[in-house]
Amino acid sequence: MTTYFSYLEPELQKELRRIANAIVTPGHGILAADESVEGMDKRLRSVGVENTEENRRKYRQMLFTTDKELGKYVSAVILREETLHQKADDGTLLVTHIKNSGIIPGINVDKGVVPLMGSEGESTTQGLDDLSQRCAQYKKDGCDFAKWRCTLKIGENTPSFQAIAENANVLARYASISQMNGLVPIVEPDVLMDGSHDLERAQKVTEVVLAFTYKALSDHHVFLEGSLLKPNMVVAGQSCPKKYTPQQVADATVQTLSRTVPAAMPGVCFLSGGQSEEEATVHLDAINKTTVAKKPWALTFSYGRALQASVVKAWGGQDGGVAAGQDELLKRARANSAASLGTYSAGTVSGAAGSQGLFVKNHQY
């Protein structure tokens, strides 16, 4: 076994490090607006809006033309390729509006999950074949980071060694390709909330998944200082009869990270994973307050549903609801900014979606 390899060129290392650190600037997080066409269907139909390209454009135009105050709380936004080339009503590219707010645009580059043969309903993620060419083009189009999601399910016999190893390797291959093309990779191994498992089982599985992931990243010579992690928080299964406090969730999550995630990696940007808006904010706040272990990384948010549930309800698919929707986005972003600093007070920010659960079984973007 050889231990020879070449590091990235110093200038590329510097660029990747700069972008990664900018994304996890204290008090800032990520707006995940990378839902697929299918993923947008439920969101739009919930307010009686047909899922068309024009309606998806109008919805995202509302998000990205929010007052520039948003840039005080949101450092980056994850897009789909469709949105990358769409324009606002004034003819300006939506990406330009994002940049004008001081927010960094990035892109979801995976092509969705596919079944893993021989497993108990497990999956891997496709999209590696033409990834290098796509990443090169996305960089030219103004993106500075990429995101790729793999999912793992907790069951009696899952996740299997096959699924854990395969998904870790896929994430590492994606990360190395992204970095070759100047994009900071956000690595997302998502241990789903589906199931009745308790907090202890969720913690052990997440520890194993992250350990495999970082071993694979090392094997593929990924430059950790120019990468970010987007994991699940350690929470019990959605159907677990036992309920846990935010402090218990925070302790389990930080303990898991401290055992598996290298300090060289600058930031952990949690997914919300079907938690309600308020739950996701309260848990993030508790994670930043806990002293159960050392925390050498930024601990912030990369939320989709937990930043947008109230936005959609307030907007209601109406032109007259744009300002109300944007106000909800600002409120939720402000709350999560405070949580990322450990200064949020539970219940101080109410939204149109309230504490509505956002869990979707076997969720796919």
Coordinates of C-alpha atoms in Angstrom, one line a residue:
M1 CA 0.0 0.0 0.0
T2 CA 1.6 3.3 -1.1
T3 CA 1.2 6.5 0.9
Y4 CA 2.3 8.7 -1.9
F5 CA -0.1 11.4 -3.2
S6 CA 0.0 15.0 -4.4
Y7 CA -1.7 17.8 -2.5
L8 CA -3.8 20.3 -4.5
E9 CA -1.9 23.3 -5.8
P10 CA -1.4 26.0 -3.1
E11 CA -3.6 28.6 -5.0
L12 CA -6.5 26.1 -5.3
Q13 CA -6.1 25.2 -1.6
K14 CA -6.3 28.9 -0.7
E15 CA -9.4 29.4 -2.9
L16 CA -11.2 26.4 -1.4
R17 CA -10.3 27.4 2.1
R18 CA -11.5 31.0 1.6
I19 CA -14.9 29.9 0.3
A20 CA -15.5 27.3 3.0
N21 CA -14.6 29.7 5.8
A22 CA -16.8 32.4 4.2
I23 CA -19.8 30.0 4.2
V24 CA -19.4 29.4 7.9
T25 CA -18.8 33.0 8.9
P26 CA -20.1 33.3 12.5
G27 CA -23.8 33.9 12.7
H28 CA -24.5 32.7 9.1
G29 CA -25.8 29.6 7.6
I30 CA -27.1 28.1 4.3
L31 CA -30.5 28.4 2.6
A32 CA -31.1 25.0 0.9
A33 CA -33.3 25.8 -2.2
D34 CA -32.2 22.8 -4.2
E35 CA -35.5 20.9 -4.3
S36 CA -36.0 18.8 -7.4
V37 CA -39.0 19.3 -9.7
E38 CA -40.7 16.4 -7.8
G39 CA -39.6 17.9 -4.4
M40 CA -41.2 21.2 -5.3
D41 CA -44.5 19.6 -6.2
K42 CA -45.7 19.0 -2.6
R43 CA -44.6 22.5 -1.5
L44 CA -46.4 24.3 -4.3
R45 CA -49.5 22.1 -4.2
S46 CA -49.8 22.7 -0.5
V47 CA -50.9 26.3 -1.3
G48 CA -52.9 25.4 -4.4
V49 CA -50.2 26.3 -7.0
E50 CA -49.5 24.1 -10.0
N51 CA -45.9 22.8 -10.2
T52 CA -44.7 24.5 -13.4
E53 CA -41.3 25.9 -14.2
E54 CA -42.8 29.4 -14.2
N55 CA -44.3 28.9 -10.7
R56 CA -41.0 27.5 -9.4
R57 CA -39.2 30.5 -10.8
K58 CA -41.7 32.9 -9.2
Y59 CA -41.3 31.1 -5.8
R60 CA -37.5 31.2 -5.9
Q61 CA -37.6 34.8 -7.2
M62 CA -39.4 35.7 -4.0
L63 CA -36.7 34.0 -1.9
F64 CA -33.8 35.6 -3.7
T65 CA -35.1 39.1 -4.0
T66 CA -35.7 39.3 -0.2
D67 CA -34.2 42.4 1.4
K68 CA -30.4 42.4 1.6
E69 CA -30.7 42.0 5.3
L70 CA -30.9 38.3 4.5
G71 CA -27.2 38.4 3.9
K72 CA -26.6 39.1 7.5
Y73 CA -27.9 35.6 8.4
V74 CA -27.5 33.6 5.2
S75 CA -24.0 33.2 3.7
A76 CA -24.8 30.8 0.9
V77 CA -27.7 29.3 -1.0
I78 CA -27.9 25.8 -2.7
L79 CA -29.5 25.8 -6.1
R80 CA -30.8 23.4 -8.7
E81 CA -29.4 23.6 -12.2
E82 CA -32.9 24.9 -13.4
T83 CA -32.6 27.9 -11.1
L84 CA -29.0 28.7 -12.1
H85 CA -30.2 30.0 -15.5
Q86 CA -33.6 31.5 -14.5
K87 CA -34.2 35.3 -14.5
A88 CA -36.2 37.6 -12.3
D89 CA -39.0 39.7 -13.7
D90 CA -36.6 42.5 -14.3
G91 CA -34.4 40.3 -16.6
T92 CA -31.6 39.9 -14.1
L93 CA -30.4 36.4 -13.4
L94 CA -31.5 35.1 -10.0
V95 CA -27.9 34.2 -9.3
T96 CA -27.0 37.9 -9.7
H97 CA -29.7 38.8 -7.1
I98 CA -28.2 36.3 -4.7
K99 CA -24.7 37.7 -5.2
N100 CA -25.9 41.3 -4.8
S101 CA -27.1 40.3 -1.3
G102 CA -23.6 39.2 -0.5
I103 CA -24.6 35.5 -0.6
I104 CA -22.5 32.8 -2.2
P105 CA -24.3 30.6 -4.8
G106 CA -23.7 26.8 -4.9
I107 CA -25.2 23.9 -6.7
N108 CA -26.7 20.5 -6.0
V109 CA -24.8 18.1 -8.3
D110 CA -26.1 14.6 -7.5
K111 CA -28.7 12.9 -9.7
G112 CA -30.7 11.3 -7.0
V113 CA -30.8 8.0 -5.1
V114 CA -31.1 4.6 -6.8
P115 CA -31.6 1.2 -5.2
L116 CA -28.6 -0.8 -3.9
M117 CA -29.0 -4.4 -5.2
G118 CA -29.1 -7.0 -2.5
S119 CA -29.9 -4.7 0.3
E120 CA -33.0 -4.2 2.5
G121 CA -34.4 -1.2 0.6
E122 CA -31.1 0.8 0.8
S123 CA -29.7 3.1 -1.8
T124 CA -26.7 4.9 -3.3
T125 CA -26.5 8.1 -5.2
Q126 CA -25.8 8.5 -8.9
G127 CA -24.3 11.3 -11.0
L128 CA -20.5 10.7 -10.9
D129 CA -20.0 9.9 -14.6
D130 CA -20.1 13.4 -16.0
L131 CA -19.6 15.2 -12.8
S132 CA -16.2 16.8 -13.6
Q133 CA -17.5 18.5 -16.8
R134 CA -20.6 19.7 -14.9
C135 CA -18.6 21.1 -12.0
A136 CA -16.3 23.0 -14.5
Q137 CA -19.3 24.6 -16.1
Y138 CA -21.0 25.4 -12.8
K139 CA -17.8 27.2 -11.7
K140 CA -17.9 29.3 -14.9
D141 CA -21.6 30.0 -14.2
G142 CA -20.7 31.6 -10.9
C143 CA -21.1 28.8 -8.3
D144 CA -18.4 28.4 -5.6
F145 CA -19.5 25.2 -3.9
A146 CA -21.4 22.0 -4.6
K147 CA -23.6 19.6 -2.6
W148 CA -24.2 15.8 -2.8
R149 CA -26.5 13.8 -0.6
C150 CA -26.5 10.2 0.3
T151 CA -29.1 8.6 2.5
L152 CA -29.0 5.8 5.0
K153 CA -31.8 4.1 6.9
I154 CA -31.9 2.8 10.4
G155 CA -33.6 -0.6 10.7
E156 CA -33.1 -3.9 12.4
N157 CA -30.4 -4.8 9.9
T158 CA -29.6 -1.5 8.4
P159 CA -27.6 0.5 7.5
S160 CA -25.6 -2.4 6.2
F161 CA -21.8 -2.5 5.7
Q162 CA -22.5 -2.5 2.0
A163 CA -24.5 0.7 2.1
I164 CA -22.3 2.5 4.6
A165 CA -19.1 1.8 2.6
E166 CA -20.7 2.5 -0.8
N167 CA -22.1 5.8 0.1
A168 CA -18.9 6.9 1.9
N169 CA -16.9 6.1 -1.2
V170 CA -19.4 7.9 -3.5
L171 CA -19.3 11.0 -1.3
A172 CA -15.5 11.0 -1.3
R173 CA -15.3 10.6 -5.1
Y174 CA -17.7 13.5 -5.5
A175 CA -15.7 15.7 -3.1
S176 CA -12.5 15.1 -4.9
I177 CA -14.0 15.9 -8.3
S178 CA -15.6 19.1 -6.9
Q179 CA -12.3 20.3 -5.5
M180 CA -10.4 19.6 -8.7
N181 CA -12.8 22.0 -10.4
G182 CA -12.6 24.8 -7.7
L183 CA -15.9 24.0 -5.9
V184 CA -16.0 23.5 -2.2
P185 CA -17.8 20.1 -1.6
I186 CA -20.6 20.0 1.0
V187 CA -20.6 16.3 2.0
E188 CA -24.1 15.1 3.1
P189 CA -24.4 11.7 4.7
D190 CA -28.1 11.8 5.8
V191 CA -29.1 9.2 8.4
L192 CA -32.9 9.5 8.0
M193 CA -35.4 10.0 10.8
D194 CA -37.6 7.2 9.4
G195 CA -38.2 4.5 12.0
S196 CA -38.8 3.9 15.7
H197 CA -35.1 3.7 16.9
D198 CA -34.1 5.5 20.0
L199 CA -31.5 8.3 20.5
E200 CA -28.7 5.8 21.5
R201 CA -29.1 3.8 18.3
A202 CA -29.2 7.0 16.2
Q203 CA -26.0 8.1 17.8
K204 CA -24.1 4.9 17.2
V205 CA -25.2 4.6 13.6
T206 CA -24.3 8.3 12.9
E207 CA -20.9 7.7 14.5
V208 CA -20.2 4.7 12.2
V209 CA -21.4 6.5 9.1
L210 CA -19.3 9.6 9.8
A211 CA -16.2 7.5 10.6
F212 CA -16.6 5.6 7.3
T213 CA -17.1 8.9 5.5
Y214 CA -14.0 10.6 6.8
K215 CA -11.9 7.5 6.2
A216 CA -13.1 7.6 2.5
L217 CA -12.4 11.3 2.3
S218 CA -8.8 10.6 3.5
D219 CA -8.4 7.7 1.1
H220 CA -9.4 10.1 -1.8
H221 CA -7.0 12.8 -0.6
V222 CA -9.8 15.4 -0.1
F223 CA -8.6 18.7 1.2
L224 CA -10.6 18.9 4.5
E225 CA -9.9 22.6 5.1
G226 CA -11.7 23.3 1.8
S227 CA -14.8 21.2 2.5
L228 CA -17.9 21.3 4.7
L229 CA -20.1 18.6 6.3
K230 CA -23.9 18.6 6.2
P231 CA -25.0 15.8 8.6
N232 CA -28.2 14.9 10.3
M233 CA -28.5 16.0 13.9
V234 CA -28.6 12.9 16.2
V235 CA -32.3 12.5 16.9
A236 CA -34.5 9.5 17.6
G237 CA -36.7 8.0 14.9
Q238 CA -39.8 9.8 14.0
S239 CA -41.9 6.9 15.4
C240 CA -39.9 6.5 18.6
P241 CA -42.3 6.5 21.6
K242 CA -39.7 8.1 23.9
K243 CA -39.2 11.8 23.6
Y244 CA -35.9 13.5 24.2
T245 CA -35.0 17.0 25.3
P246 CA -33.0 19.5 23.2
Q247 CA -30.1 19.1 25.7
Q248 CA -30.1 15.3 25.1
V249 CA -30.1 15.8 21.3
A250 CA -27.4 18.4 21.5
D251 CA -25.1 16.2 23.7
A252 CA -25.5 13.2 21.5
T253 CA -24.9 15.2 18.4
V254 CA -21.8 17.0 19.6
Q255 CA -20.4 13.9 21.2
T256 CA -20.8 12.1 17.8
L257 CA -19.0 14.8 15.9
S258 CA -16.2 15.0 18.4
R259 CA -15.5 11.3 18.0
T260 CA -15.5 11.3 14.2
V261 CA -15.0 14.6 12.5
P262 CA -11.5 16.1 12.1
A263 CA -10.8 19.5 13.4
A264 CA -9.3 20.6 10.1
M265 CA -12.8 20.6 8.6
P266 CA -14.1 24.2 9.2
G267 CA -17.8 23.8 9.5
V268 CA -20.8 21.6 10.2
C269 CA -24.0 22.8 8.5
F270 CA -26.8 20.7 9.8
L271 CA -29.8 19.5 7.7
S272 CA -33.2 19.9 9.4
G273 CA -34.4 16.4 8.4
G274 CA -38.1 16.8 8.9
Q275 CA -38.0 18.6 12.2
S276 CA -40.4 21.5 12.6
E277 CA -39.0 25.0 12.1
E278 CA -38.9 25.7 15.8
E279 CA -37.4 22.3 16.7
A280 CA -34.6 22.7 14.2
T281 CA -33.8 26.1 15.7
V282 CA -34.0 25.1 19.3
H283 CA -31.8 22.0 18.7
L284 CA -29.2 24.1 16.8
D285 CA -29.1 26.5 19.7
A286 CA -28.7 23.7 22.2
I287 CA -25.9 22.2 20.1
N288 CA -24.0 25.5 20.3
K289 CA -24.6 25.9 24.0
T290 CA -23.6 22.4 25.1
T291 CA -20.2 21.8 26.8
V292 CA -20.3 18.0 26.5
A293 CA -17.2 18.0 24.2
K294 CA -14.8 20.4 22.4
K295 CA -16.2 22.0 19.3
P296 CA -13.4 23.0 16.9
W297 CA -15.8 23.6 14.0
A298 CA -18.5 26.1 13.3
L299 CA -21.9 24.6 14.0
T300 CA -24.6 26.1 11.8
F301 CA -27.6 25.4 9.6
S302 CA -28.3 24.3 6.0
Y303 CA -32.0 24.2 6.1
G304 CA -34.6 23.8 3.4
R305 CA -38.0 22.9 4.9
A306 CA -37.1 24.4 8.3
L307 CA -36.5 27.8 6.6
Q308 CA -39.3 27.7 4.1
A309 CA -42.4 26.1 5.6
S310 CA -43.7 29.5 6.9
V311 CA -42.6 31.3 3.8
V312 CA -44.8 29.1 1.6
K313 CA -47.8 29.5 3.8
A314 CA -47.5 33.3 4.0
W315 CA -46.9 33.6 0.3
G316 CA -49.8 31.4 -0.6
G317 CA -49.0 31.4 -4.3
Q318 CA -50.2 35.0 -4.6
D319 CA -48.2 38.0 -5.9
G320 CA -49.7 39.9 -3.1
G321 CA -48.2 37.5 -0.6
V322 CA -44.5 38.0 -1.7
A323 CA -43.7 40.6 1.0
A324 CA -45.3 38.4 3.7
G325 CA -43.3 35.4 2.5
Q326 CA -40.1 37.4 2.5
D327 CA -40.8 38.6 6.0
E328 CA -41.2 35.0 7.2
L329 CA -37.8 34.1 5.6
L330 CA -36.1 36.9 7.3
K331 CA -37.6 36.0 10.7
R332 CA -36.6 32.4 10.4
A333 CA -33.1 33.2 9.1
R334 CA -32.6 35.7 12.0
A335 CA -33.7 33.0 14.5
N336 CA -31.3 30.4 13.1
S337 CA -28.5 32.9 13.0
A338 CA -29.0 33.5 16.7
A339 CA -29.1 29.7 17.3
S340 CA -25.8 29.2 15.4
L341 CA -24.3 31.6 18.1
G342 CA -26.1 29.9 21.0
T343 CA -28.2 33.0 21.7
Y344 CA -31.7 32.0 20.7
S345 CA -34.5 31.9 23.2
A346 CA -37.0 29.2 22.4
G347 CA -40.5 30.4 21.4
T348 CA -39.5 34.0 20.7
V349 CA -40.0 33.7 16.9
S350 CA -43.4 32.4 15.7
G351 CA -44.1 31.6 12.0
A352 CA -47.0 30.9 9.8
A353 CA -46.2 27.2 10.0
G354 CA -45.8 27.3 13.7
S355 CA -44.5 24.0 15.2
Q356 CA -45.9 22.0 12.3
G357 CA -44.0 18.8 11.7
L358 CA -42.1 18.7 8.4
F359 CA -41.3 15.0 8.4
V360 CA -41.7 13.2 5.0
K361 CA -41.1 9.5 4.9
N362 CA -38.1 8.4 2.8
H363 CA -37.6 12.1 1.9
Q364 CA -36.0 12.9 -1.4
Y365 CA -35.1 16.4 -2.6

